[in-house]
Short mmCIF file of C-alpha atoms in Angstrom, two decimals:
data_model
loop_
_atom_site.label_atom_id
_atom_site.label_comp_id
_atom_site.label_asym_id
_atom_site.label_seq_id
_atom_site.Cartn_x
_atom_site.Cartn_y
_atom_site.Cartn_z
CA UNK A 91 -8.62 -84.67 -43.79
CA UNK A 92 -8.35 -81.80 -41.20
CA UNK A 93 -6.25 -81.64 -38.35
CA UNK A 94 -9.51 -81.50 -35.88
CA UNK A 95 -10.27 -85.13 -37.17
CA UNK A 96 -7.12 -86.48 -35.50
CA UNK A 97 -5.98 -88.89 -38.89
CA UNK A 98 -2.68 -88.08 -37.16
CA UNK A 99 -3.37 -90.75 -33.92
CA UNK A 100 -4.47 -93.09 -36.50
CA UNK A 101 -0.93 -93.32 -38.00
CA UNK A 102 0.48 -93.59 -34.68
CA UNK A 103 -1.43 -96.47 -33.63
CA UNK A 104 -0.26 -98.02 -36.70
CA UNK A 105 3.28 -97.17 -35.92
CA UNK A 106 3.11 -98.56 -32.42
CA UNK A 107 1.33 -101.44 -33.76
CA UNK A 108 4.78 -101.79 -36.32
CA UNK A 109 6.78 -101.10 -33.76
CA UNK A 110 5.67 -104.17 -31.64
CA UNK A 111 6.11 -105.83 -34.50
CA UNK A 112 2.61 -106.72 -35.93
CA UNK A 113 2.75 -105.57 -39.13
CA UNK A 114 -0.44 -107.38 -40.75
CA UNK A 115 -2.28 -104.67 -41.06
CA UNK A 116 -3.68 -102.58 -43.79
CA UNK A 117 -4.83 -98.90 -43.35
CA UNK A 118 -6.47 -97.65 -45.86
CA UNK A 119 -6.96 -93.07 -45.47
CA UNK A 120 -10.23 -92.35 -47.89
CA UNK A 121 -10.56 -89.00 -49.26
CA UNK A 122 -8.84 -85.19 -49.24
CA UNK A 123 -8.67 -82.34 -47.11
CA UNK A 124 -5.83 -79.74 -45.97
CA UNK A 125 -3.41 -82.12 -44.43
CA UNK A 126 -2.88 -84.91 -47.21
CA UNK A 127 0.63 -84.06 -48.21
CA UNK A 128 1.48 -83.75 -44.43
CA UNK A 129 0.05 -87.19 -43.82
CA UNK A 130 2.13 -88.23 -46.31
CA UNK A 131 4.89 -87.30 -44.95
CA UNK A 132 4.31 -88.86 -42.03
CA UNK A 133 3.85 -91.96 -43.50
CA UNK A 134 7.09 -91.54 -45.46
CA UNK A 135 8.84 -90.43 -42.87
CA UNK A 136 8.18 -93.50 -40.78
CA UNK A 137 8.39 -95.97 -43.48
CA UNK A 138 4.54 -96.80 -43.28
CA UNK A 139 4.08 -97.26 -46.64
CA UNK A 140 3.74 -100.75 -46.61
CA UNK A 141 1.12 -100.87 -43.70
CA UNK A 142 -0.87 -97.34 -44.66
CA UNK A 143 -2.40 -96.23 -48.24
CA UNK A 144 -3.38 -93.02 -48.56
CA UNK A 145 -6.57 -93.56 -51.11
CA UNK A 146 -7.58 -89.89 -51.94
CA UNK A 147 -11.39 -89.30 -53.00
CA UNK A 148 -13.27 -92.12 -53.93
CA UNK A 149 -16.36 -92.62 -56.18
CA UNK A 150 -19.43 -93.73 -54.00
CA UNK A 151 -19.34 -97.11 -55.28
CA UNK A 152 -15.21 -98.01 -54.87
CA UNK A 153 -15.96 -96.19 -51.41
CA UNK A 154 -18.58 -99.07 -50.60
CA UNK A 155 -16.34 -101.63 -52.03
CA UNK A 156 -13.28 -100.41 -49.95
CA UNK A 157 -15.79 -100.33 -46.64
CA UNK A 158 -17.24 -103.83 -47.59
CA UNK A 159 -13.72 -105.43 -47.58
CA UNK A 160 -12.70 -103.76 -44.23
CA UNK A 161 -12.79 -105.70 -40.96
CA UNK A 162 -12.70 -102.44 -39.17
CA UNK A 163 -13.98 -99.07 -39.77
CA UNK A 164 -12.61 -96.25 -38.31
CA UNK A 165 -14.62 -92.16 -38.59
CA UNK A 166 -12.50 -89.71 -36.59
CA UNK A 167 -14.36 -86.63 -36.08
#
């Protein structure tokens, strides 16, 4: 997770999305990079922990099973 991939305007659409009160949702962040711990914060920080899990690396096969339970798929780049 690098600040070029925008992760950051991911968590904001899910705090607008709290915000207007629809807070059904589950965001799951998959993997590491350079701004974990200020993602974290972020979520912390506006009490997204409920609505956002930050996962970390995955093995291949959890990283399937995650994407095969998702109804929407998100790869910022």
């Amino acid at each position: 997770m690098s600040e070029e991939k925008g992760f950051i305007y991911l968590l904001e659409a899910v705090r607008i999305l709290k915000g207007e009160g629809i807070s059904n949702i589950r965001c799951c962040l998959i993997g590491g990079g350079p701004l974990i711990d200020e993602l974290r914060s972020y979520v912390k920080e506006q009490q997204l922990e409920a609505m956002v899990d930050l996962m970390g690396p995955l093995p291949r096969s959890r990283l399937f099973e995650e994407l095969s339970e998702a109804d929407v798929f998100v790869l910022p780049s």
